PDB file of C-alpha atoms in Angstrom:
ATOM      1  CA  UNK A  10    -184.301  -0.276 -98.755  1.00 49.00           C
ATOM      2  CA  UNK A  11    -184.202   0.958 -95.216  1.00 47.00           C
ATOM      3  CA  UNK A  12    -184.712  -0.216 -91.787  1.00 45.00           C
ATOM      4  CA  UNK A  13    -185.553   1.580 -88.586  1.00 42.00           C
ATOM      5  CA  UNK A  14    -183.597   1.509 -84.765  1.00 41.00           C
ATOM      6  CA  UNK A  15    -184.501   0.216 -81.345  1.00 40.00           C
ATOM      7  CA  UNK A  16    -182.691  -3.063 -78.197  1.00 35.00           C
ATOM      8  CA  UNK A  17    -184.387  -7.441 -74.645  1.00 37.00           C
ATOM      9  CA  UNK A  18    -183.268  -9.977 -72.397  1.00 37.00           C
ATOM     10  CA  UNK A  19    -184.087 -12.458 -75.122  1.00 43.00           C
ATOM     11  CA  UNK A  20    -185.938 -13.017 -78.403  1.00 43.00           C
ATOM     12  CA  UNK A  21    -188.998 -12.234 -76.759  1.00 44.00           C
ATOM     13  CA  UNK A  22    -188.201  -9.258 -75.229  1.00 44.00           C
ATOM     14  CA  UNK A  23    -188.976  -7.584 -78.750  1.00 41.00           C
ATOM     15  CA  UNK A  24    -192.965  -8.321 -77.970  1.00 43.00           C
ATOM     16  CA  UNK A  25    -192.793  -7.944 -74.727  1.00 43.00           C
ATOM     17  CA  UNK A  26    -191.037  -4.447 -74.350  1.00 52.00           C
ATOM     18  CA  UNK A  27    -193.264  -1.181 -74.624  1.00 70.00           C
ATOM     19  CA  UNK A  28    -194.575  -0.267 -78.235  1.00 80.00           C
ATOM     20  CA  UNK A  29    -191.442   1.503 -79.910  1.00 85.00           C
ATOM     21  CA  UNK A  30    -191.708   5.170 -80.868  1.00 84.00           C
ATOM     22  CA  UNK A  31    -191.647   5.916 -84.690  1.00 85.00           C
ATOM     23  CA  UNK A  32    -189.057   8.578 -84.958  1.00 87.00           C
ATOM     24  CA  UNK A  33    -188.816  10.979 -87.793  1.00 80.00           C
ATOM     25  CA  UNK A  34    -186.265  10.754 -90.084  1.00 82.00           C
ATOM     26  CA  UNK A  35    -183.770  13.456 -88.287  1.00 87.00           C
ATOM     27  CA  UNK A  36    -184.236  13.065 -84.673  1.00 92.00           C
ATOM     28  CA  UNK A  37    -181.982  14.941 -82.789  1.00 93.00           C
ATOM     29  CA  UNK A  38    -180.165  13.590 -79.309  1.00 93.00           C
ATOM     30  CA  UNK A  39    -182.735  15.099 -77.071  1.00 93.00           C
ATOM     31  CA  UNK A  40    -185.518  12.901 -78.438  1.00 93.00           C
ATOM     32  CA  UNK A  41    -183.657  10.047 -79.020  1.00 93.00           C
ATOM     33  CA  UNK A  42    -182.842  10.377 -75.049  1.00 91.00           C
ATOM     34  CA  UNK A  43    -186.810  10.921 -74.514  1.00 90.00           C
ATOM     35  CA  UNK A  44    -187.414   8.033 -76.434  1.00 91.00           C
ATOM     36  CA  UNK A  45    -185.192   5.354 -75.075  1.00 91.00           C
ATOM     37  CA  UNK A  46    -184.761   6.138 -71.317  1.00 90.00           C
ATOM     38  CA  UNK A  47    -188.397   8.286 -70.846  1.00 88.00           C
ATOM     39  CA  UNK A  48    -186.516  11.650 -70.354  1.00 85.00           C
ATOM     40  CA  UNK A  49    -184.591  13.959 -72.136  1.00 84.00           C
ATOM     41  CA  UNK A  50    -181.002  14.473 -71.010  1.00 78.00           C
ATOM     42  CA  UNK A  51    -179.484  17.518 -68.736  1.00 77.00           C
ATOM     43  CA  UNK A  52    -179.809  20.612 -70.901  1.00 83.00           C
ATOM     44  CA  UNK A  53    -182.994  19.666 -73.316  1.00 86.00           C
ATOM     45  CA  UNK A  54    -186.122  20.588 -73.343  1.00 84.00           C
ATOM     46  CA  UNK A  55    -188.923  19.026 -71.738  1.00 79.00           C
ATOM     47  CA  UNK A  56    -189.872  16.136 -74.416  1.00 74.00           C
ATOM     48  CA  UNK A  57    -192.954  13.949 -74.044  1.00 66.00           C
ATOM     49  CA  UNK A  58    -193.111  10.775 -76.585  1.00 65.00           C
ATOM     50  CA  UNK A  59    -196.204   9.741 -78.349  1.00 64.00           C
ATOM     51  CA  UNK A  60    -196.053   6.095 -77.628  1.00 62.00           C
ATOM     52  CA  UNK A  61    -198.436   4.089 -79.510  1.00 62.00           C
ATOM     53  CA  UNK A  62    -201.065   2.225 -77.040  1.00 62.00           C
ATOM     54  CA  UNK A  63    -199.882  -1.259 -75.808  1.00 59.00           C
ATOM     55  CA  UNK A  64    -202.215  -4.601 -77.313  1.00 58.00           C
ATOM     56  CA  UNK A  65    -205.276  -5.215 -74.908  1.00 62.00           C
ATOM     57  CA  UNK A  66    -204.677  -7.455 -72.325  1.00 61.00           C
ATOM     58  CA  UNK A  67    -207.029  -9.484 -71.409  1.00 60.00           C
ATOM     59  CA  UNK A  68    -208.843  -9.806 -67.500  1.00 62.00           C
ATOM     60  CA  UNK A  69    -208.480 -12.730 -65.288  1.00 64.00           C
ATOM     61  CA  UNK A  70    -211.170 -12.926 -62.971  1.00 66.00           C
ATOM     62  CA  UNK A  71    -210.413 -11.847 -59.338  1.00 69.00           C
ATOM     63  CA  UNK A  72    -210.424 -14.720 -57.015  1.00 70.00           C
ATOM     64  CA  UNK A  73    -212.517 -15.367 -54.252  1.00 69.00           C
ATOM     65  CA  UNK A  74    -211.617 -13.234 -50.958  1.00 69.00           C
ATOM     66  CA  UNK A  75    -209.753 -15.299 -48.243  1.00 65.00           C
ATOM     67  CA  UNK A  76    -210.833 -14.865 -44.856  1.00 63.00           C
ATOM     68  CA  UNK A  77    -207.722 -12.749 -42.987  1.00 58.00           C
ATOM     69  CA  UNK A  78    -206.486 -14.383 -39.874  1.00 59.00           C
ATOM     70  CA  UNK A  79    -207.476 -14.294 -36.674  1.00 58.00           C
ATOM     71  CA  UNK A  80    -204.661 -12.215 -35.514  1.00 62.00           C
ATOM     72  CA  UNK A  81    -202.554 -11.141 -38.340  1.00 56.00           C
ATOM     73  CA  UNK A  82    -199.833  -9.190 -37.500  1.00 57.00           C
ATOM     74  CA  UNK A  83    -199.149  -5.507 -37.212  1.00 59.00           C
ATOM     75  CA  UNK A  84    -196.880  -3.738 -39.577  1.00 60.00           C
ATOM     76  CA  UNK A  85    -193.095  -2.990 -38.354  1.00 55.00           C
ATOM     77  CA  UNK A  86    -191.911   0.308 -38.388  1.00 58.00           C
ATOM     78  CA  UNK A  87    -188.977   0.546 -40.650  1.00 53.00           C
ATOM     79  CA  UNK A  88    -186.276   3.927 -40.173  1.00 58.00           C
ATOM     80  CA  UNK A  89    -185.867   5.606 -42.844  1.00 54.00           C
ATOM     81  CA  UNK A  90    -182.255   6.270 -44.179  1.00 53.00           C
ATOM     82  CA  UNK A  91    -180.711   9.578 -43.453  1.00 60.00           C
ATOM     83  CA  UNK A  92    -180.743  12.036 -46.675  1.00 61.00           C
ATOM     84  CA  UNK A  93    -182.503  12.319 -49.797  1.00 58.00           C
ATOM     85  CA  UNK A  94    -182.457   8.984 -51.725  1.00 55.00           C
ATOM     86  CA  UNK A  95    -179.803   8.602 -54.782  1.00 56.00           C
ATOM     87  CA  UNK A  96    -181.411   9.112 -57.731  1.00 58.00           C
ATOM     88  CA  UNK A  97    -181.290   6.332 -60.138  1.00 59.00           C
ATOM     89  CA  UNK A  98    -178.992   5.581 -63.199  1.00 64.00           C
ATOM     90  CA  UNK A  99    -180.914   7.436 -66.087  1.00 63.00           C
ATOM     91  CA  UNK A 100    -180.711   3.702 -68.676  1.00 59.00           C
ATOM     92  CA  UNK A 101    -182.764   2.288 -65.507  1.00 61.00           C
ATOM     93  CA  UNK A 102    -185.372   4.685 -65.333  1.00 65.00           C
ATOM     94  CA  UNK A 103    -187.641   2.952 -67.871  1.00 74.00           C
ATOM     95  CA  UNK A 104    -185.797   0.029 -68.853  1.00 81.00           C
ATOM     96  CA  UNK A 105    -187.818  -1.909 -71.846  1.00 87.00           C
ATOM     97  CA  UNK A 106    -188.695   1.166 -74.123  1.00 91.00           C
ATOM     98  CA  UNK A 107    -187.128   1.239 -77.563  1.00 90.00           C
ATOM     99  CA  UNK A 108    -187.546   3.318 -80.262  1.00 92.00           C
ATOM    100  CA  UNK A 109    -187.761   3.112 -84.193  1.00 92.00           C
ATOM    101  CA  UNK A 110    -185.538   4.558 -86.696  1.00 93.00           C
ATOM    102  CA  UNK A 111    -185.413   4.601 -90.373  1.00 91.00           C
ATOM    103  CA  UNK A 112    -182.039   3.606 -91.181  1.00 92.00           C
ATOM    104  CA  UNK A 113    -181.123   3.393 -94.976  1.00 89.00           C
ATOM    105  CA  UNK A 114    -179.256   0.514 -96.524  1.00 88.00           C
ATOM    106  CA  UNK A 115    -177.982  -0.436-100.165  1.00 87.00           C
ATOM    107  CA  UNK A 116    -180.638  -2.629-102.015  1.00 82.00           C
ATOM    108  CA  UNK A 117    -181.101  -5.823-100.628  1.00 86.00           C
ATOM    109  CA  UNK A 118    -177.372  -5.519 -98.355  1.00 89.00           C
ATOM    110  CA  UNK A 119    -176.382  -4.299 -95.225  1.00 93.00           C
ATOM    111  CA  UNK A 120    -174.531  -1.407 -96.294  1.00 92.00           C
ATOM    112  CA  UNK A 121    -175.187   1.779 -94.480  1.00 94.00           C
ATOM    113  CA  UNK A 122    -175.667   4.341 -96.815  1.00 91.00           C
ATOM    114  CA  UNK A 123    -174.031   7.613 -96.020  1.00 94.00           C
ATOM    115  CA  UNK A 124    -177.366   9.862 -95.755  1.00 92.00           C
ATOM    116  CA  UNK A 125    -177.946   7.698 -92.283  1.00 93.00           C
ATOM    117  CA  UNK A 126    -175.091   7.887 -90.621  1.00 95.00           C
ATOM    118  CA  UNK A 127    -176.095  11.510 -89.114  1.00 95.00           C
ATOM    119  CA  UNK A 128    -178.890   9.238 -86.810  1.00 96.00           C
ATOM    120  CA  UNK A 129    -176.689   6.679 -86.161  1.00 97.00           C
ATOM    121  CA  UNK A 130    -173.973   9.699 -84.725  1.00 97.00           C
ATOM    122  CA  UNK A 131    -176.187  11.399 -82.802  1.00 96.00           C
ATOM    123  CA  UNK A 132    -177.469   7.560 -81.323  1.00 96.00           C
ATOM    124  CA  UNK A 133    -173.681   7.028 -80.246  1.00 96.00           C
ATOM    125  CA  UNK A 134    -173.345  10.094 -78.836  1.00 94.00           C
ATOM    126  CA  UNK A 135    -176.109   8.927 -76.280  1.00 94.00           C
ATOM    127  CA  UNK A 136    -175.175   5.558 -75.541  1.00 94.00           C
ATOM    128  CA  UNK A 137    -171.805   7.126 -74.746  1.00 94.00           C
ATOM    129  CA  UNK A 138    -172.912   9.750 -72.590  1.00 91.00           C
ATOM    130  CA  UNK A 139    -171.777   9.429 -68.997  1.00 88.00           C
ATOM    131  CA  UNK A 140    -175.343   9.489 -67.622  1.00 82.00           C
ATOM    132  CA  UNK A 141    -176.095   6.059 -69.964  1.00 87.00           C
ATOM    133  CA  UNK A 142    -172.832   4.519 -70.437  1.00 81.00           C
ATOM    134  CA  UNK A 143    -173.925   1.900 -68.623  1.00 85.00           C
ATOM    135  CA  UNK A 144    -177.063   0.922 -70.222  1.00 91.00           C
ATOM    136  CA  UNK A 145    -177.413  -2.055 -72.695  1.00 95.00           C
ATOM    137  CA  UNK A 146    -179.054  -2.309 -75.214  1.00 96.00           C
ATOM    138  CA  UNK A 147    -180.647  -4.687 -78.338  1.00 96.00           C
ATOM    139  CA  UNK A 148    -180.765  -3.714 -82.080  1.00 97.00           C
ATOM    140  CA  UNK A 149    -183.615  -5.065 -83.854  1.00 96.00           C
ATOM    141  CA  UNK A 150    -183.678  -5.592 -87.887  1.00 95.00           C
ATOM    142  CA  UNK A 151    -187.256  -5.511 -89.163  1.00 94.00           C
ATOM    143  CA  UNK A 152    -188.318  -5.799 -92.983  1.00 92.00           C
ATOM    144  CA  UNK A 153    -191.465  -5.733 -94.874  1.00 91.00           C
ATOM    145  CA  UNK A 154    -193.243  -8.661 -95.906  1.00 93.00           C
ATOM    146  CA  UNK A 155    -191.704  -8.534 -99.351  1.00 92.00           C
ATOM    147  CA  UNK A 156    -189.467 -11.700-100.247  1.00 91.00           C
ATOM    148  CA  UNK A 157    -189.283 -14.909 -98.416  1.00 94.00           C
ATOM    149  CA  UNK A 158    -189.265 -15.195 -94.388  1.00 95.00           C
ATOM    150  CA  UNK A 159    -185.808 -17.093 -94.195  1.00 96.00           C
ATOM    151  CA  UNK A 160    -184.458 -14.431 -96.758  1.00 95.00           C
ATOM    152  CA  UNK A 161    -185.926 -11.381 -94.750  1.00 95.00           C
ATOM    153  CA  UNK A 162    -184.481 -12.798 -91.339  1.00 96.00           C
ATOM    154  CA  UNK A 163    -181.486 -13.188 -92.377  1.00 97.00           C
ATOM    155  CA  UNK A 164    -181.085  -9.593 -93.924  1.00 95.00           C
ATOM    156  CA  UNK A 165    -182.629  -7.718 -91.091  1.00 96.00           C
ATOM    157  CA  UNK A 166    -180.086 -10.066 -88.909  1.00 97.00           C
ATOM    158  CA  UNK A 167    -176.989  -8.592 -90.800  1.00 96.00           C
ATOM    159  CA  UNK A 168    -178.511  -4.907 -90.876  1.00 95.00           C
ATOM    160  CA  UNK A 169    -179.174  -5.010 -87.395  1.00 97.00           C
ATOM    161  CA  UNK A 170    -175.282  -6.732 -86.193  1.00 97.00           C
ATOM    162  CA  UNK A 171    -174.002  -3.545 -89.543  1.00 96.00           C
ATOM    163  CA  UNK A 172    -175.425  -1.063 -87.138  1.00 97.00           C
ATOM    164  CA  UNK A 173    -173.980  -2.421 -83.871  1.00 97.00           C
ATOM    165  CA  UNK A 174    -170.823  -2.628 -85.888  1.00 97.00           C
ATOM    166  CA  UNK A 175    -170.700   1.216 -87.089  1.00 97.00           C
ATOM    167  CA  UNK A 176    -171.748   1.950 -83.192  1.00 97.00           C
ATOM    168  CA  UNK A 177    -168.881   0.327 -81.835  1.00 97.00           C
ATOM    169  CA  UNK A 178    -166.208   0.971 -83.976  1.00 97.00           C
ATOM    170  CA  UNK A 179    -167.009   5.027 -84.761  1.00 96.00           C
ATOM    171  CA  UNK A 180    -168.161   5.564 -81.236  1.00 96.00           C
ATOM    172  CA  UNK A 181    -166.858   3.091 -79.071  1.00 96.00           C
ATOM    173  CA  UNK A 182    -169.880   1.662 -77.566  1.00 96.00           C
ATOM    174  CA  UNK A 183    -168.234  -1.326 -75.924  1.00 95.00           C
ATOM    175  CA  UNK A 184    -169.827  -4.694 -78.040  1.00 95.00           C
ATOM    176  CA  UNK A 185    -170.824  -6.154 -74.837  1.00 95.00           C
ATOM    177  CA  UNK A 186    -173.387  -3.502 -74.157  1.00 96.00           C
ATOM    178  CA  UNK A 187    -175.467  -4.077 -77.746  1.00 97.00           C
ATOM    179  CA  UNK A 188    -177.042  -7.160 -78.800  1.00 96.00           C
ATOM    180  CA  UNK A 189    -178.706  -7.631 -81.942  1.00 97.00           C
ATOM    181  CA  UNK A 190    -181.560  -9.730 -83.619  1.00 96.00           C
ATOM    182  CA  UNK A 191    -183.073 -10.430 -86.776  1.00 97.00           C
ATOM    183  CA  UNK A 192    -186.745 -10.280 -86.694  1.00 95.00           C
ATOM    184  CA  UNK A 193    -187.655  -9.853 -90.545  1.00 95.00           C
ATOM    185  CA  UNK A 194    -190.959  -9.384 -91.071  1.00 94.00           C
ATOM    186  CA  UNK A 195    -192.610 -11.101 -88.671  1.00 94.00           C
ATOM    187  CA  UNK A 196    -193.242  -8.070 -86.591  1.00 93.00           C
ATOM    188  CA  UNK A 197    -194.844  -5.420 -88.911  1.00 92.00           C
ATOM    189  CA  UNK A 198    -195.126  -1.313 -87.680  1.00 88.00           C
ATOM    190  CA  UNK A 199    -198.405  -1.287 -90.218  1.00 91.00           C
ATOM    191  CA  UNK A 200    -199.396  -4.994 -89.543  1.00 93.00           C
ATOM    192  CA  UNK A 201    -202.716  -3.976 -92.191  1.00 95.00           C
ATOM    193  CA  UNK A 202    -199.756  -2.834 -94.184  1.00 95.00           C
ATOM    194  CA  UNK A 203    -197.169  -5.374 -94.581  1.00 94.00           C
ATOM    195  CA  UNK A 204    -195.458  -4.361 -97.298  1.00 93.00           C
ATOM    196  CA  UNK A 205    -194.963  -0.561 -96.705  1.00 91.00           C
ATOM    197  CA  UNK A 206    -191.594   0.529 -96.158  1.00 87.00           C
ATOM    198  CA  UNK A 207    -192.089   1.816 -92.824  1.00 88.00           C
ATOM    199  CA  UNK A 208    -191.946  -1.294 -91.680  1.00 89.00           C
ATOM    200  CA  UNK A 209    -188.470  -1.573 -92.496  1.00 89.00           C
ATOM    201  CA  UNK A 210    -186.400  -0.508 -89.567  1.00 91.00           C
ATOM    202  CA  UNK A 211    -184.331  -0.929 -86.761  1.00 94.00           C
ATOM    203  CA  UNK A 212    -185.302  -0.537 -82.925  1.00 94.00           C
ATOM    204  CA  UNK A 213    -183.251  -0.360 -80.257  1.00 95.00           C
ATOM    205  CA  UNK A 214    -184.331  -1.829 -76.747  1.00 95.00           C
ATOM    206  CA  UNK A 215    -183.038   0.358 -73.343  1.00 94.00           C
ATOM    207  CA  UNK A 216    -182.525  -3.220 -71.200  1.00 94.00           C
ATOM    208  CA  UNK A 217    -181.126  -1.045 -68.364  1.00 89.00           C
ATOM    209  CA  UNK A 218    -177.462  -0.738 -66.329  1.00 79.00           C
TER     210      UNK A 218
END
């Protein structure tokens, strides 16, 4: 079996973050920075993601216009500072996009299997780069929808705290900076598909500096 990588503030953050990207199956570290932090790292090439399109939100209706005052009043004219403004830390740019990755385990365990450990290199090797060592970040362990939900939370929950694991202790990402959750299958890539095995992965969520 294999899962797929992302990293929220909280449970919910896994919904509410942007759609993850499905990488391929040998992303290198220029698209891994494209796909977590919207742009590719000093010396890459310019990358643009595919994302897929967010759900449809639905459309309050506008309220009815209120009546301005009287004598509102006028805007104050603020100084700019002197010099070009810093630019910011590159995990804040677009904090909240995560990305997929197949990662491959031992049947039914949380065993990385060697073939993945390439990804899961070249993922450390961002998180510890000085422009993002700052950022945080959430793993995510999704399955499919084969086996029982308590069963499949529980698995992607170990797979997802094995990969934080193999981040921290081969690359030294510091443990406070990854969080992990177990999702199972309750959040299906395919959803018409919920037993294909892309749907086992893990994400990982930029949450920012």
């Amino acid at each position: 079996m294999s899962l797929g990588l992302v990293l929220p503030a909280g449970p919910a953050l896994a919904q509410s973050a942007a759609p993850a990207v499905p990488l391929g199956p040998n992303p290198s570290e220029c698209e891994i920075q494209a796909a977590l932090f919207g742009a590719a790292g000093p010396g890459c090439p310019s990358i643009v993601m595919k994302r897929p399109p967010p759900p449809p939100v639905a459309v309050a209706t506008p309220p009815p216009p209120v009546s301005a005052p009287a004598q509102a009043p006028g805007p104050v004219a603020v100084p700019a500072l002197p010099g070009p403004p810093p630019d910011p830390p590159v995990a804040a740019l677009k904090a909240g996009l995560r990305a997929a990755f197949r990662i491959n385990f031992d049947f039914n365990s949380a065993r990385i299997r060697t073939d993945s450990r390439a990804v899961l290199d070249r993922i450390g090797a961002v998180m510890t780069a000085p422009e993002a060592a700052k950022a945080r970040f959430r793993i995510v362990g999704h399955t499919d929808a084969v086996g029982g939900d308590a069963a499949n939370r529980a698995l992607s929950q170990r797979r997802a705290d094995a990969v934080a694991e193999y981040l921290a202790e081969r690359h030294g990402v510091r443990r406070d900076r990854l969080d992990t959750a177990g999702m199972g299958a309750r959040e299906p890539l395919l959803p018409k598909k919920p037993k294909a095995a892309e749907n086992r992965r893990v994400e990982i969520v930029n949450l920012g500096g």
